[in-house]
Amino acid sequence: MASVLSLPEPLQRFLSKFPLHTYSPIQVISRCPSQKPTLWIAPPRTTAVDQAFNSDILSTDVECLKWQAYIALRGLTNIAVRWDISPEGGIDGRLPCLHTPVFGDVSSELLAPRSIPGWVNGQVGGGSDPLNGYSDEILKDESHAWVSLLEGVVHAALTLSEPPRPALSQLFLTAIAGGRALATTLSPPPAPLTGLSSVLPPYGTNITLSSIQGQYAEAIASLSERLGTDHWFLGSENPTALDALAFAYLHCLLYSMDSTRIEVTRRVNLVAWERRVRTQVEAAFTVA
């Protein structure tokens, strides 16, 4: 039975010139299907592969390294990494991404970072702990404060210790920490990059390493004091997401410029802890 509602005849004649065709999906067949889970990361410091010692497998990007540490500290091993894909090739134009292999009837997937914990839980179990591995609710709440500290002033110091960018490019670039503008992570907020004495309207932020050096030094001292002689941060029995994040920042800081690195090297417990965790993280990955 024809529909009671119909388009006017002139409109029907016009739309008939643009018919809607539906095509079946094209199945993409990989010539080299992935045999193991593969994490796409930003390149390590040197990309030469040492087959004997498998060195330099850790990403120089703190976000990528955080997820490498998370996967390794959850107990997974034999995970491949590749760094020949630019960030534009990742989901949302960012790295890391996790490429899972075909397993039985389960097809291969490319996962964004937000989906990695769910995949890891499916491999090793867990994920139902409301305390996320911490001993009690108070320590869980405390972990949020440490995450804010690491992604705030520590991230700012790490970013500012990188080689300087051309002056003009700083007008159009905003450093990002955990998806937030770098300026929003600092208290008090920094002055604008341009101001009343400039021909340009107020724009950007004027952040220097010296302006946050005191806050950064206090942050590292507090981190060292809180770790003490514990095996994991906050006295957890097993590693948590905070340990993965702390390792990523400590490792990157130890390879930063002298004024930033020295604050970490002065704390023997942080250096020893980073070295121990680094051994475990490196052992979990192979080059794809």
Short mmCIF file of C-alpha atoms in Angstrom, two decimals:
data_model
loop_
_atom_site.label_atom_id
_atom_site.label_comp_id
_atom_site.label_asym_id
_atom_site.label_seq_id
_atom_site.Cartn_x
_atom_site.Cartn_y
_atom_site.Cartn_z
CA MET A 1 0.00 0.00 0.00
CA ALA A 2 1.39 3.37 -1.00
CA SER A 3 2.28 5.77 1.77
CA VAL A 4 -0.35 8.34 2.64
CA LEU A 5 2.38 10.97 2.77
CA SER A 6 4.25 11.56 -0.46
CA LEU A 7 6.61 14.15 -1.84
CA PRO A 8 5.33 16.72 -4.30
CA GLU A 9 5.75 15.66 -7.91
CA PRO A 10 8.34 18.38 -8.78
CA LEU A 11 10.48 17.40 -5.79
CA GLN A 12 10.25 13.72 -6.73
CA ARG A 13 11.48 14.49 -10.26
CA PHE A 14 14.36 16.53 -8.85
CA LEU A 15 15.44 13.85 -6.34
CA SER A 16 15.22 11.13 -8.98
CA LYS A 17 18.31 12.67 -10.56
CA PHE A 18 20.28 11.80 -7.40
CA PRO A 19 19.48 8.15 -6.64
CA LEU A 20 20.80 6.62 -3.43
CA HIS A 21 23.04 3.60 -3.97
CA THR A 22 24.16 1.33 -1.14
CA TYR A 23 27.29 -0.74 -1.57
CA SER A 24 28.42 -3.68 0.50
CA PRO A 25 31.45 -3.01 2.76
CA ILE A 26 34.89 -3.75 1.38
CA GLN A 27 36.77 -6.32 3.40
CA VAL A 28 40.35 -5.22 3.95
CA ILE A 29 42.71 -8.17 3.86
CA SER A 30 46.06 -7.57 5.50
CA ARG A 31 49.02 -9.13 3.71
CA CYS A 32 50.88 -9.26 7.03
CA PRO A 33 48.29 -9.89 9.73
CA SER A 34 49.45 -9.02 13.22
CA GLN A 35 50.49 -12.10 15.17
CA LYS A 36 50.66 -10.35 18.53
CA PRO A 37 49.27 -7.21 20.17
CA THR A 38 51.15 -4.21 18.81
CA LEU A 39 51.39 -0.82 20.48
CA TRP A 40 51.92 2.15 18.18
CA ILE A 41 54.18 4.64 19.93
CA ALA A 42 56.25 7.74 19.31
CA PRO A 43 59.87 6.80 18.45
CA PRO A 44 62.42 5.95 21.15
CA ARG A 45 65.63 7.96 21.51
CA THR A 46 67.46 5.82 18.98
CA THR A 47 65.62 3.74 16.40
CA ALA A 48 68.47 1.35 15.66
CA VAL A 49 67.34 -2.10 16.77
CA ASP A 50 69.85 -4.10 18.78
CA GLN A 51 68.72 -7.67 18.26
CA ALA A 52 70.96 -8.93 21.06
CA PHE A 53 69.80 -6.61 23.83
CA ASN A 54 66.58 -5.09 22.43
CA SER A 55 67.62 -1.68 23.73
CA ASP A 56 65.88 1.68 23.26
CA ILE A 57 62.38 0.30 23.10
CA LEU A 58 60.82 2.92 25.36
CA SER A 59 59.07 5.87 23.76
CA THR A 60 60.34 9.40 24.35
CA ASP A 61 56.73 10.62 24.57
CA VAL A 62 55.48 10.56 28.16
CA GLU A 63 51.92 9.64 27.14
CA CYS A 64 53.07 6.66 25.06
CA LEU A 65 55.49 5.58 27.77
CA LYS A 66 52.74 5.73 30.38
CA TRP A 67 50.74 3.13 28.46
CA GLN A 68 53.80 0.99 27.87
CA ALA A 69 54.33 0.96 31.62
CA TYR A 70 50.64 0.32 32.33
CA ILE A 71 50.58 -2.75 30.07
CA ALA A 72 53.84 -4.13 31.45
CA LEU A 73 52.98 -3.53 35.11
CA ARG A 74 49.67 -5.33 34.66
CA GLY A 75 51.74 -8.42 33.88
CA LEU A 76 51.48 -8.70 30.09
CA THR A 77 54.54 -9.69 28.07
CA ASN A 78 55.45 -10.33 24.44
CA ILE A 79 53.80 -7.11 23.29
CA ALA A 80 55.17 -5.66 20.06
CA VAL A 81 55.84 -1.97 19.50
CA ARG A 82 56.22 0.00 16.29
CA TRP A 83 57.11 3.64 15.79
CA ASP A 84 56.89 4.01 12.00
CA ILE A 85 53.37 5.47 12.14
CA SER A 86 52.90 9.20 12.57
CA PRO A 87 50.39 10.53 15.13
CA GLU A 88 48.03 11.40 12.27
CA GLY A 89 47.69 7.67 11.62
CA GLY A 90 46.36 7.02 15.13
CA ILE A 91 42.83 7.36 16.43
CA ASP A 92 41.91 11.03 16.86
CA GLY A 93 45.31 11.88 15.37
CA ARG A 94 47.18 10.83 18.49
CA LEU A 95 49.44 8.06 19.73
CA PRO A 96 49.57 5.55 21.30
CA CYS A 97 47.14 3.09 19.75
CA LEU A 98 46.93 -0.65 20.38
CA HIS A 99 46.46 -2.96 17.40
CA THR A 100 45.07 -6.30 18.56
CA PRO A 101 45.54 -9.49 16.51
CA VAL A 102 42.86 -11.77 15.11
CA PHE A 103 41.98 -14.45 17.65
CA GLY A 104 39.47 -17.11 16.62
CA ASP A 105 36.23 -15.36 15.70
CA VAL A 106 37.44 -12.07 17.21
CA SER A 107 38.56 -9.66 14.51
CA SER A 108 41.52 -7.33 14.76
CA GLU A 109 40.90 -3.93 16.34
CA LEU A 110 42.69 -0.63 16.68
CA LEU A 111 42.15 0.74 20.17
CA ALA A 112 42.51 4.26 21.49
CA PRO A 113 44.20 4.73 24.89
CA ARG A 114 40.85 4.95 26.67
CA SER A 115 40.09 1.39 25.52
CA ILE A 116 43.42 -0.14 26.55
CA PRO A 117 42.48 -0.80 30.23
CA GLY A 118 39.41 -2.77 29.13
CA TRP A 119 41.49 -4.86 26.76
CA VAL A 120 44.12 -5.50 29.44
CA ASN A 121 41.42 -6.56 31.90
CA GLY A 122 40.19 -9.05 29.32
CA GLN A 123 43.69 -10.54 29.05
CA VAL A 124 44.68 -10.76 32.71
CA GLY A 125 41.35 -10.47 34.50
CA GLY A 126 40.49 -7.89 37.10
CA GLY A 127 38.89 -4.54 36.52
CA SER A 128 36.20 -5.08 39.13
CA ASP A 129 38.18 -3.65 42.06
CA PRO A 130 36.42 -0.42 43.12
CA LEU A 131 39.66 0.74 44.79
CA ASN A 132 41.70 0.33 41.57
CA GLY A 133 44.43 -1.55 43.42
CA TYR A 134 44.81 0.86 46.37
CA SER A 135 44.47 -0.29 49.96
CA ASP A 136 41.53 1.91 50.87
CA GLU A 137 39.35 4.77 49.69
CA ILE A 138 41.60 7.40 51.28
CA LEU A 139 44.64 6.24 49.30
CA LYS A 140 42.56 6.08 46.13
CA ASP A 141 41.58 9.72 46.65
CA GLU A 142 45.20 10.60 47.40
CA SER A 143 46.27 9.05 44.11
CA HIS A 144 44.18 11.65 42.27
CA ALA A 145 46.21 14.42 43.91
CA TRP A 146 49.48 12.83 42.79
CA VAL A 147 48.16 12.43 39.25
CA SER A 148 47.28 16.14 39.22
CA LEU A 149 50.76 17.02 40.48
CA LEU A 150 52.48 14.91 37.83
CA GLU A 151 50.28 16.12 34.99
CA GLY A 152 50.54 19.70 36.24
CA VAL A 153 53.78 21.28 37.37
CA VAL A 154 55.95 18.21 36.61
CA HIS A 155 54.59 18.00 33.08
CA ALA A 156 55.14 21.73 32.65
CA ALA A 157 58.77 21.42 33.73
CA LEU A 158 59.31 18.48 31.39
CA THR A 159 57.75 20.33 28.47
CA LEU A 160 59.77 23.50 29.10
CA SER A 161 63.02 21.53 29.37
CA GLU A 162 62.66 20.39 25.77
CA PRO A 163 64.66 22.21 23.06
CA PRO A 164 63.17 25.68 22.48
CA ARG A 165 60.82 26.23 19.58
CA PRO A 166 61.12 29.17 17.15
CA ALA A 167 59.74 32.31 18.76
CA LEU A 168 57.02 32.82 16.13
CA SER A 169 55.73 29.27 16.43
CA GLN A 170 55.10 29.72 20.15
CA LEU A 171 52.30 32.13 19.28
CA PHE A 172 50.38 29.31 17.68
CA LEU A 173 51.29 26.38 19.91
CA THR A 174 49.85 25.42 23.27
CA ALA A 175 51.50 22.69 25.31
CA ILE A 176 49.09 19.97 26.33
CA ALA A 177 49.04 18.00 29.60
CA GLY A 178 46.53 15.19 29.86
CA GLY A 179 44.29 16.84 27.26
CA ARG A 180 44.35 20.21 29.06
CA ALA A 181 46.12 23.40 28.12
CA LEU A 182 49.41 23.65 29.99
CA ALA A 183 48.51 27.05 31.42
CA THR A 184 45.44 25.62 33.16
CA THR A 185 47.58 23.17 35.16
CA LEU A 186 49.59 25.89 36.90
CA SER A 187 48.68 27.96 39.91
CA PRO A 188 48.81 30.93 39.77
CA PRO A 189 48.16 31.03 36.01
CA PRO A 190 51.01 32.42 33.90
CA ALA A 191 50.98 35.79 32.17
CA PRO A 192 49.96 35.97 28.49
CA LEU A 193 52.64 35.66 25.85
CA THR A 194 51.63 39.01 24.33
CA GLY A 195 50.19 41.97 26.20
CA LEU A 196 49.56 45.71 26.31
CA SER A 197 52.99 46.61 24.96
CA SER A 198 52.55 44.33 21.95
CA VAL A 199 50.88 45.07 18.63
CA LEU A 200 49.17 41.70 19.02
CA PRO A 201 46.19 41.17 21.34
CA PRO A 202 46.76 39.10 24.51
CA TYR A 203 47.42 35.56 23.35
CA GLY A 204 49.21 32.44 24.53
CA THR A 205 51.07 32.04 27.79
CA ASN A 206 54.46 33.21 28.95
CA ILE A 207 55.78 30.23 30.91
CA THR A 208 59.48 29.82 31.65
CA LEU A 209 61.23 26.98 33.41
CA SER A 210 62.70 29.33 35.99
CA SER A 211 59.22 30.58 36.94
CA ILE A 212 58.10 27.10 38.02
CA GLN A 213 61.46 25.69 39.15
CA GLY A 214 60.57 26.08 42.82
CA GLN A 215 57.21 24.31 42.43
CA TYR A 216 58.87 21.56 40.39
CA ALA A 217 61.60 20.98 42.99
CA GLU A 218 58.97 20.73 45.74
CA ALA A 219 56.95 18.28 43.65
CA ILE A 220 59.91 15.94 43.13
CA ALA A 221 60.88 16.17 46.80
CA SER A 222 57.32 15.30 47.83
CA LEU A 223 57.24 12.40 45.39
CA SER A 224 60.48 11.02 46.82
CA GLU A 225 59.28 11.39 50.39
CA ARG A 226 55.96 9.68 49.63
CA LEU A 227 57.64 6.72 47.95
CA GLY A 228 60.17 6.27 50.75
CA THR A 229 61.29 2.65 50.72
CA ASP A 230 57.97 1.25 49.50
CA HIS A 231 57.89 -1.13 46.57
CA TRP A 232 55.05 0.78 44.90
CA PHE A 233 53.62 4.25 45.39
CA LEU A 234 51.13 4.73 48.24
CA GLY A 235 52.24 1.41 49.71
CA SER A 236 50.16 -0.62 47.25
CA GLU A 237 50.73 -4.35 47.19
CA ASN A 238 50.75 -4.38 43.40
CA PRO A 239 51.51 -1.68 40.81
CA THR A 240 48.72 0.74 39.98
CA ALA A 241 48.04 3.28 37.27
CA LEU A 242 49.83 5.86 39.42
CA ASP A 243 53.02 3.79 39.26
CA ALA A 244 52.79 3.68 35.46
CA LEU A 245 52.35 7.45 35.30
CA ALA A 246 55.13 8.15 37.81
CA PHE A 247 57.54 5.90 35.92
CA ALA A 248 56.79 7.64 32.62
CA TYR A 249 57.57 11.07 34.05
CA LEU A 250 60.63 9.99 36.03
CA HIS A 251 62.13 8.20 33.04
CA CYS A 252 61.60 11.19 30.75
CA LEU A 253 62.93 13.60 33.37
CA LEU A 254 66.11 11.56 33.74
CA TYR A 255 66.80 12.22 30.05
CA SER A 256 65.91 15.92 30.15
CA MET A 257 68.19 18.94 30.48
CA ASP A 258 70.48 19.19 33.51
CA SER A 259 68.50 21.71 35.56
CA THR A 260 65.43 19.47 35.39
CA ARG A 261 67.15 16.08 35.65
CA ILE A 262 69.22 16.97 38.70
CA GLU A 263 66.14 17.26 40.91
CA VAL A 264 65.44 13.57 40.24
CA THR A 265 69.03 12.33 40.41
CA ARG A 266 69.39 13.85 43.88
CA ARG A 267 66.73 11.42 45.16
CA VAL A 268 68.35 8.01 45.32
CA ASN A 269 65.10 6.17 45.96
CA LEU A 270 63.47 7.63 42.83
CA VAL A 271 66.46 6.72 40.65
CA ALA A 272 66.57 3.15 42.00
CA TRP A 273 62.81 2.76 41.65
CA GLU A 274 62.85 4.02 38.05
CA ARG A 275 65.68 1.62 37.17
CA ARG A 276 63.84 -1.36 38.66
CA VAL A 277 60.55 -0.56 36.93
CA ARG A 278 62.34 0.20 33.65
CA THR A 279 63.76 -3.32 33.59
CA GLN A 280 60.26 -4.79 33.93
CA VAL A 281 58.77 -2.51 31.28
CA GLU A 282 61.53 -3.14 28.74
CA ALA A 283 61.19 -6.91 29.19
CA ALA A 284 57.51 -6.79 28.23
CA PHE A 285 58.04 -5.45 24.70
CA THR A 286 59.63 -6.52 21.44
CA VAL A 287 60.09 -4.66 18.16
CA ALA A 288 57.38 -5.44 15.61
#
